[in-house]
Short mmCIF file of N, CA and C in Angstrom, two decimals:
data_model
loop_
_atom_site.label_atom_id
_atom_site.label_comp_id
_atom_site.label_asym_id
_atom_site.label_seq_id
_atom_site.Cartn_x
_atom_site.Cartn_y
_atom_site.Cartn_z
N GLN F 1 9.84 16.48 -2.09
CA GLN F 1 10.33 15.32 -2.54
C GLN F 1 10.16 14.20 -1.38
N VAL F 2 9.81 13.19 -1.86
CA VAL F 2 9.28 12.07 -1.13
C VAL F 2 10.02 10.92 -1.60
N HIS F 3 10.88 9.82 -0.57
CA HIS F 3 11.06 8.99 -1.57
C HIS F 3 10.86 7.50 -0.36
N LEU F 4 10.53 6.71 -1.02
CA LEU F 4 9.63 5.47 -0.84
C LEU F 4 10.07 3.95 -1.18
N VAL F 5 10.43 3.21 0.34
CA VAL F 5 11.37 2.22 -0.14
C VAL F 5 10.28 1.13 0.27
N GLU F 6 10.09 0.02 -0.46
CA GLU F 6 9.05 -1.18 0.09
C GLU F 6 10.02 -2.18 0.55
N SER F 7 9.52 -3.05 1.67
CA SER F 7 10.36 -4.43 1.81
C SER F 7 9.59 -5.18 2.51
N GLY F 8 9.53 -6.38 2.94
CA GLY F 8 8.56 -7.34 3.68
C GLY F 8 8.09 -8.38 2.79
N GLY F 9 8.15 -8.16 1.09
CA GLY F 9 7.78 -9.45 0.40
C GLY F 9 7.97 -10.32 0.32
N GLY F 10 7.71 -11.64 -0.05
CA GLY F 10 8.21 -12.81 -0.27
C GLY F 10 7.42 -13.79 -0.89
N SER F 11 7.52 -15.23 -0.41
CA SER F 11 6.63 -16.38 -0.84
C SER F 11 6.29 -16.78 0.28
N VAL F 12 4.71 -16.89 0.15
CA VAL F 12 4.11 -17.75 1.27
C VAL F 12 3.00 -18.77 0.72
N GLN F 13 2.43 -19.63 1.74
CA GLN F 13 1.20 -20.35 1.21
C GLN F 13 0.08 -19.90 1.29
N ALA F 14 -0.65 -20.44 0.71
CA ALA F 14 -2.16 -19.62 0.72
C ALA F 14 -2.90 -19.92 2.12
N GLY F 15 -3.36 -18.65 2.56
CA GLY F 15 -3.87 -18.94 4.09
C GLY F 15 -3.18 -18.19 5.02
N GLY F 16 -1.60 -17.87 4.70
CA GLY F 16 -0.55 -17.27 5.48
C GLY F 16 -0.64 -16.00 5.23
N SER F 17 0.34 -15.31 5.89
CA SER F 17 0.55 -13.89 6.39
C SER F 17 1.87 -13.39 5.82
N LEU F 18 1.48 -12.03 5.74
CA LEU F 18 2.92 -11.07 5.37
C LEU F 18 2.80 -9.70 5.56
N ARG F 19 3.65 -8.96 6.27
CA ARG F 19 3.22 -7.66 6.29
C ARG F 19 4.41 -6.83 5.88
N LEU F 20 3.83 -5.95 4.67
CA LEU F 20 4.80 -5.15 4.18
C LEU F 20 5.02 -3.57 4.79
N SER F 21 6.18 -3.18 4.55
CA SER F 21 6.80 -1.96 5.18
C SER F 21 7.07 -1.11 3.92
N CYS F 22 7.01 0.27 4.41
CA CYS F 22 7.53 1.14 3.65
C CYS F 22 8.08 2.55 4.16
N ALA F 23 9.35 2.44 3.86
CA ALA F 23 9.96 3.12 4.57
C ALA F 23 10.05 4.87 3.76
N ALA F 24 9.21 5.69 4.49
CA ALA F 24 9.43 7.35 3.97
C ALA F 24 10.53 8.13 4.26
N SER F 25 11.01 8.65 3.20
CA SER F 25 11.82 9.65 3.64
C SER F 25 11.66 11.11 2.84
N GLY F 26 12.16 12.45 3.22
CA GLY F 26 12.27 13.64 2.60
C GLY F 26 10.69 14.05 3.50
N TYR F 27 9.80 14.62 2.58
CA TYR F 27 8.96 15.37 3.47
C TYR F 27 7.37 14.76 3.23
N PRO F 28 7.19 13.34 4.03
CA PRO F 28 6.22 12.88 3.61
C PRO F 28 4.97 13.53 3.81
N TYR F 29 4.84 14.26 4.90
CA TYR F 29 3.74 14.59 5.54
C TYR F 29 3.08 16.11 5.14
N ILE F 30 3.79 16.00 4.02
CA ILE F 30 3.17 17.16 3.23
C ILE F 30 2.12 16.71 2.10
N THR F 31 1.95 15.43 2.06
CA THR F 31 0.78 14.61 1.30
C THR F 31 -0.42 14.43 1.96
N TYR F 32 -1.65 14.20 1.17
CA TYR F 32 -2.95 13.80 1.85
C TYR F 32 -2.94 12.51 2.33
N GLY F 33 -2.54 11.67 1.56
CA GLY F 33 -2.69 10.25 1.99
C GLY F 33 -1.74 9.36 1.48
N MET F 34 -1.50 8.14 1.87
CA MET F 34 -0.52 7.51 1.53
C MET F 34 -1.48 5.75 1.04
N GLY F 35 -0.82 5.12 0.28
CA GLY F 35 -1.40 3.59 -0.17
C GLY F 35 -0.70 2.88 -0.45
N TRP F 36 -1.56 1.49 -0.52
CA TRP F 36 -0.68 0.16 -1.24
C TRP F 36 -1.47 -0.38 -2.67
N PHE F 37 -0.37 -0.60 -3.46
CA PHE F 37 -0.82 -0.64 -4.87
C PHE F 37 -0.50 -2.06 -5.39
N ARG F 38 -1.15 -2.50 -6.00
CA ARG F 38 -0.38 -3.94 -6.90
C ARG F 38 -0.73 -4.02 -8.13
N GLN F 39 0.18 -4.93 -8.74
CA GLN F 39 0.16 -5.00 -10.34
C GLN F 39 0.38 -6.34 -10.37
N ALA F 40 -0.33 -7.11 -11.18
CA ALA F 40 0.40 -8.74 -11.70
C ALA F 40 0.52 -8.64 -12.89
N PRO F 41 1.63 -9.52 -13.62
CA PRO F 41 1.79 -9.36 -14.89
C PRO F 41 0.71 -9.35 -15.69
N GLY F 42 0.34 -8.58 -16.66
CA GLY F 42 -0.77 -8.74 -17.91
C GLY F 42 -2.08 -8.18 -17.09
N LYS F 43 -1.90 -7.64 -15.88
CA LYS F 43 -3.08 -6.93 -15.18
C LYS F 43 -2.81 -5.12 -15.47
N GLU F 44 -3.75 -4.68 -14.58
CA GLU F 44 -3.76 -3.36 -14.23
C GLU F 44 -3.12 -3.07 -12.98
N ARG F 45 -2.78 -1.74 -12.72
CA ARG F 45 -2.19 -1.53 -11.32
C ARG F 45 -3.68 -1.45 -10.71
N GLU F 46 -3.77 -1.68 -9.62
CA GLU F 46 -4.95 -1.23 -8.63
C GLU F 46 -4.51 -1.06 -7.37
N GLY F 47 -5.71 0.00 -6.71
CA GLY F 47 -5.09 0.26 -5.23
C GLY F 47 -5.99 -0.84 -4.48
N VAL F 48 -5.25 -1.21 -3.35
CA VAL F 48 -5.78 -2.32 -2.39
C VAL F 48 -5.91 -1.57 -1.11
N ALA F 49 -5.14 -0.49 -0.77
CA ALA F 49 -5.64 0.20 0.43
C ALA F 49 -5.00 1.50 0.45
N GLY F 50 -5.76 2.51 1.20
CA GLY F 50 -5.35 3.79 1.41
C GLY F 50 -5.64 4.48 3.06
N ILE F 51 -4.69 5.30 3.43
CA ILE F 51 -4.58 5.99 4.63
C ILE F 51 -4.67 7.41 4.67
N ASP F 52 -5.39 8.51 4.86
CA ASP F 52 -5.14 9.94 4.76
C ASP F 52 -4.36 10.31 5.91
N ARG F 53 -4.13 11.45 5.93
CA ARG F 53 -3.22 11.95 7.07
C ARG F 53 -4.14 11.76 8.51
N ARG F 54 -5.43 11.84 8.87
CA ARG F 54 -5.87 11.75 10.04
C ARG F 54 -6.01 10.14 10.33
N GLY F 55 -5.48 9.12 9.37
CA GLY F 55 -5.95 7.83 9.61
C GLY F 55 -6.65 7.08 9.41
N SER F 56 -7.77 7.58 8.32
CA SER F 56 -9.15 7.11 8.21
C SER F 56 -8.51 6.19 6.66
N THR F 57 -9.23 4.84 6.89
CA THR F 57 -8.66 4.16 5.82
C THR F 57 -9.63 3.40 4.69
N ARG F 58 -9.25 3.11 3.84
CA ARG F 58 -10.19 2.62 3.07
C ARG F 58 -9.65 1.46 1.97
N TYR F 59 -10.24 0.46 1.65
CA TYR F 59 -9.82 -0.87 0.91
C TYR F 59 -10.48 -1.10 0.05
N ALA F 60 -9.71 -1.67 -0.92
CA ALA F 60 -10.72 -2.58 -2.10
C ALA F 60 -11.40 -3.89 -1.90
N ASP F 61 -12.42 -3.85 -2.31
CA ASP F 61 -13.29 -4.96 -1.83
C ASP F 61 -12.55 -5.99 -1.60
N SER F 62 -11.49 -6.45 -3.02
CA SER F 62 -11.25 -8.03 -2.86
C SER F 62 -10.22 -8.15 -1.55
N VAL F 63 -9.75 -7.01 -0.69
CA VAL F 63 -8.95 -7.18 0.15
C VAL F 63 -9.41 -6.79 1.66
N LYS F 64 -10.92 -6.07 1.62
CA LYS F 64 -11.46 -5.75 2.65
C LYS F 64 -11.32 -6.72 3.77
N GLY F 65 -11.37 -6.88 4.94
CA GLY F 65 -11.34 -7.80 6.10
C GLY F 65 -10.18 -8.50 6.39
N ARG F 66 -9.02 -8.51 5.04
CA ARG F 66 -7.86 -9.25 5.07
C ARG F 66 -6.88 -8.88 5.47
N PHE F 67 -6.79 -7.43 4.60
CA PHE F 67 -5.71 -6.32 4.65
C PHE F 67 -5.71 -5.35 5.53
N THR F 68 -4.85 -4.89 6.34
CA THR F 68 -4.88 -3.78 7.27
C THR F 68 -3.61 -2.80 7.06
N ILE F 69 -4.30 -1.71 6.76
CA ILE F 69 -3.12 -0.45 6.30
C ILE F 69 -2.88 0.01 7.72
N SER F 70 -1.62 0.69 7.82
CA SER F 70 -1.39 1.38 9.08
C SER F 70 0.09 2.38 8.91
N LYS F 71 0.28 2.95 10.12
CA LYS F 71 1.36 3.89 9.78
C LYS F 71 2.02 4.11 11.12
N ASP F 72 3.09 4.29 11.15
CA ASP F 72 3.95 4.93 12.31
C ASP F 72 4.77 6.04 12.10
N ASN F 73 3.89 7.06 12.38
CA ASN F 73 4.43 8.26 12.22
C ASN F 73 5.91 8.58 12.68
N ALA F 74 6.22 8.10 14.01
CA ALA F 74 7.48 8.35 14.42
C ALA F 74 8.78 7.68 13.76
N LYS F 75 8.36 6.21 13.29
CA LYS F 75 9.37 5.59 12.61
C LYS F 75 9.22 5.87 10.77
N ASN F 76 8.34 6.82 10.54
CA ASN F 76 8.27 7.38 9.22
C ASN F 76 7.81 6.08 8.46
N THR F 77 6.85 5.53 8.82
CA THR F 77 6.89 4.25 8.17
C THR F 77 5.51 3.83 7.86
N LEU F 78 5.11 3.22 6.67
CA LEU F 78 3.73 2.75 6.27
C LEU F 78 3.66 1.09 6.24
N TYR F 79 2.60 0.61 6.78
CA TYR F 79 2.79 -0.83 6.71
C TYR F 79 1.32 -1.40 6.22
N LEU F 80 1.41 -2.62 5.92
CA LEU F 80 0.31 -3.55 5.11
C LEU F 80 0.26 -4.75 5.68
N GLN F 81 -0.80 -5.39 6.63
CA GLN F 81 -0.68 -6.43 7.14
C GLN F 81 -1.51 -7.12 6.46
N MET F 82 -1.09 -8.31 5.86
CA MET F 82 -2.00 -9.21 4.87
C MET F 82 -2.22 -10.31 5.38
N ASN F 83 -3.25 -10.71 5.72
CA ASN F 83 -3.77 -12.17 6.05
C ASN F 83 -4.46 -12.87 5.38
N SER F 84 -4.70 -14.40 5.62
CA SER F 84 -5.57 -14.78 4.45
C SER F 84 -5.30 -14.88 3.28
N LEU F 85 -3.83 -14.94 2.70
CA LEU F 85 -3.39 -14.41 1.56
C LEU F 85 -4.06 -15.78 0.28
N LYS F 86 -4.39 -15.16 -0.60
CA LYS F 86 -4.71 -15.98 -1.88
C LYS F 86 -3.90 -16.12 -2.43
N ALA F 87 -3.93 -17.21 -4.07
CA ALA F 87 -3.10 -16.92 -4.87
C ALA F 87 -3.32 -15.50 -5.69
N GLU F 88 -4.77 -15.38 -5.87
CA GLU F 88 -4.78 -14.27 -6.31
C GLU F 88 -4.26 -12.85 -5.85
N ASP F 89 -3.50 -12.98 -4.45
CA ASP F 89 -2.86 -11.63 -4.43
C ASP F 89 -1.51 -11.65 -4.81
N THR F 90 -1.03 -12.70 -5.65
CA THR F 90 0.38 -12.51 -5.82
C THR F 90 0.43 -11.30 -7.00
N ALA F 91 1.32 -10.50 -6.82
CA ALA F 91 1.70 -9.21 -7.94
C ALA F 91 3.02 -8.56 -7.11
N MET F 92 2.98 -7.45 -7.76
CA MET F 92 4.23 -6.78 -7.21
C MET F 92 3.35 -5.53 -6.58
N TYR F 93 3.86 -5.18 -5.44
CA TYR F 93 3.11 -4.41 -4.57
C TYR F 93 3.93 -3.20 -4.40
N TYR F 94 3.30 -1.87 -4.34
CA TYR F 94 4.13 -0.62 -4.47
C TYR F 94 3.48 0.36 -3.16
N CYS F 95 4.20 1.03 -2.65
CA CYS F 95 3.76 2.17 -1.83
C CYS F 95 3.55 3.30 -2.65
N ALA F 96 3.01 4.47 -2.38
CA ALA F 96 2.59 5.41 -2.72
C ALA F 96 2.09 6.32 -1.71
N ALA F 97 2.50 7.85 -1.99
CA ALA F 97 2.18 9.04 -1.50
C ALA F 97 1.72 9.94 -2.40
N GLY F 98 0.64 10.62 -1.70
CA GLY F 98 0.20 11.49 -3.12
C GLY F 98 -0.53 12.89 -2.33
N PHE F 99 -1.24 13.67 -3.25
CA PHE F 99 -2.04 14.91 -2.83
C PHE F 99 -3.54 14.90 -3.05
N GLY F 100 -3.83 13.40 -3.63
CA GLY F 100 -5.32 13.48 -3.87
C GLY F 100 -6.38 13.34 -2.86
N SER F 101 -7.59 13.14 -3.34
CA SER F 101 -8.86 13.39 -2.34
C SER F 101 -9.28 12.07 -1.36
N TRP F 102 -9.85 12.15 -0.69
CA TRP F 102 -10.63 10.57 -0.10
C TRP F 102 -11.26 9.75 -1.44
N THR F 103 -12.27 10.57 -2.08
CA THR F 103 -12.83 9.71 -3.12
C THR F 103 -11.63 8.93 -4.00
N GLY F 104 -10.69 9.45 -4.37
CA GLY F 104 -9.44 9.11 -5.22
C GLY F 104 -8.25 8.34 -4.25
N ILE F 105 -8.59 7.90 -3.05
CA ILE F 105 -7.50 7.66 -2.34
C ILE F 105 -6.92 5.92 -2.91
N LEU F 106 -7.86 5.08 -3.27
CA LEU F 106 -7.32 4.25 -4.27
C LEU F 106 -6.94 4.46 -5.47
N SER F 107 -7.05 5.73 -6.33
CA SER F 107 -6.58 5.81 -7.66
C SER F 107 -5.22 6.10 -7.78
N SER F 108 -4.62 5.42 -8.46
CA SER F 108 -3.25 5.66 -8.75
C SER F 108 -2.77 7.10 -9.69
N ALA F 109 -3.76 7.56 -10.06
CA ALA F 109 -3.25 8.98 -11.02
C ALA F 109 -3.50 9.86 -9.83
N GLU F 110 -3.99 9.93 -8.68
CA GLU F 110 -3.74 10.90 -7.53
C GLU F 110 -2.67 10.87 -6.88
N TYR F 111 -1.34 10.07 -7.68
CA TYR F 111 -0.30 9.49 -6.60
C TYR F 111 0.90 10.21 -7.43
N ALA F 112 1.69 11.18 -6.64
CA ALA F 112 2.92 11.32 -6.97
C ALA F 112 4.25 10.96 -6.70
N TYR F 113 4.38 10.31 -5.44
CA TYR F 113 5.49 9.49 -5.58
C TYR F 113 5.55 8.01 -5.35
N TRP F 114 6.19 7.10 -5.65
CA TRP F 114 6.17 5.84 -5.68
C TRP F 114 7.48 4.96 -5.08
N GLY F 115 7.32 4.04 -4.64
CA GLY F 115 8.35 2.95 -4.52
C GLY F 115 8.86 2.14 -5.59
N GLN F 116 9.66 1.39 -5.16
CA GLN F 116 10.09 0.45 -6.41
C GLN F 116 9.62 -1.00 -6.52
N GLY F 117 8.77 -1.38 -5.19
CA GLY F 117 7.57 -2.20 -5.17
C GLY F 117 8.66 -3.61 -4.40
N THR F 118 7.60 -4.32 -3.86
CA THR F 118 8.40 -5.66 -3.35
C THR F 118 7.21 -6.73 -3.82
N GLN F 119 7.68 -7.85 -4.11
CA GLN F 119 7.24 -9.07 -4.86
C GLN F 119 6.26 -9.82 -3.71
N VAL F 120 5.20 -10.22 -4.08
CA VAL F 120 4.59 -10.81 -3.10
C VAL F 120 4.04 -11.99 -3.77
N THR F 121 4.38 -13.56 -3.57
CA THR F 121 3.98 -14.56 -4.38
C THR F 121 3.42 -15.60 -3.40
N VAL F 122 1.81 -15.79 -3.71
CA VAL F 122 1.14 -16.98 -2.90
C VAL F 122 0.85 -18.39 -3.61
N SER F 123 1.33 -19.08 -2.88
CA SER F 123 1.21 -20.35 -3.89
C SER F 123 0.03 -21.04 -3.08
N SER F 124 -0.78 -21.88 -3.96
CA SER F 124 -1.91 -22.64 -3.44
C SER F 124 -1.64 -24.05 -3.29
#
């Protein structure tokens, strides 16, 4: 049983930054990894960043170099630092935890637990 709650979303101008947080409770460390996904209206959900239990990270090509995923185990919190935001980054962002493999760390099908999402809106 893992519960995830996202926060930190909001509205920002293009080029700005936001940091999303995901507070985890229950038994988050039984999972292989955690990740951030996003979905815009009319578009499919996509994985943007993932981190495994050892701290190895992977990013979607569209965000690599701009976004950084990290975790603070002492606080049971996952973060997504988003810099140089673009209008195309506008979406609902979801935190997830799962039991998947390294190759599937950005695949939503390999995640079992999801937060409710936090909205990110980037204005150009």
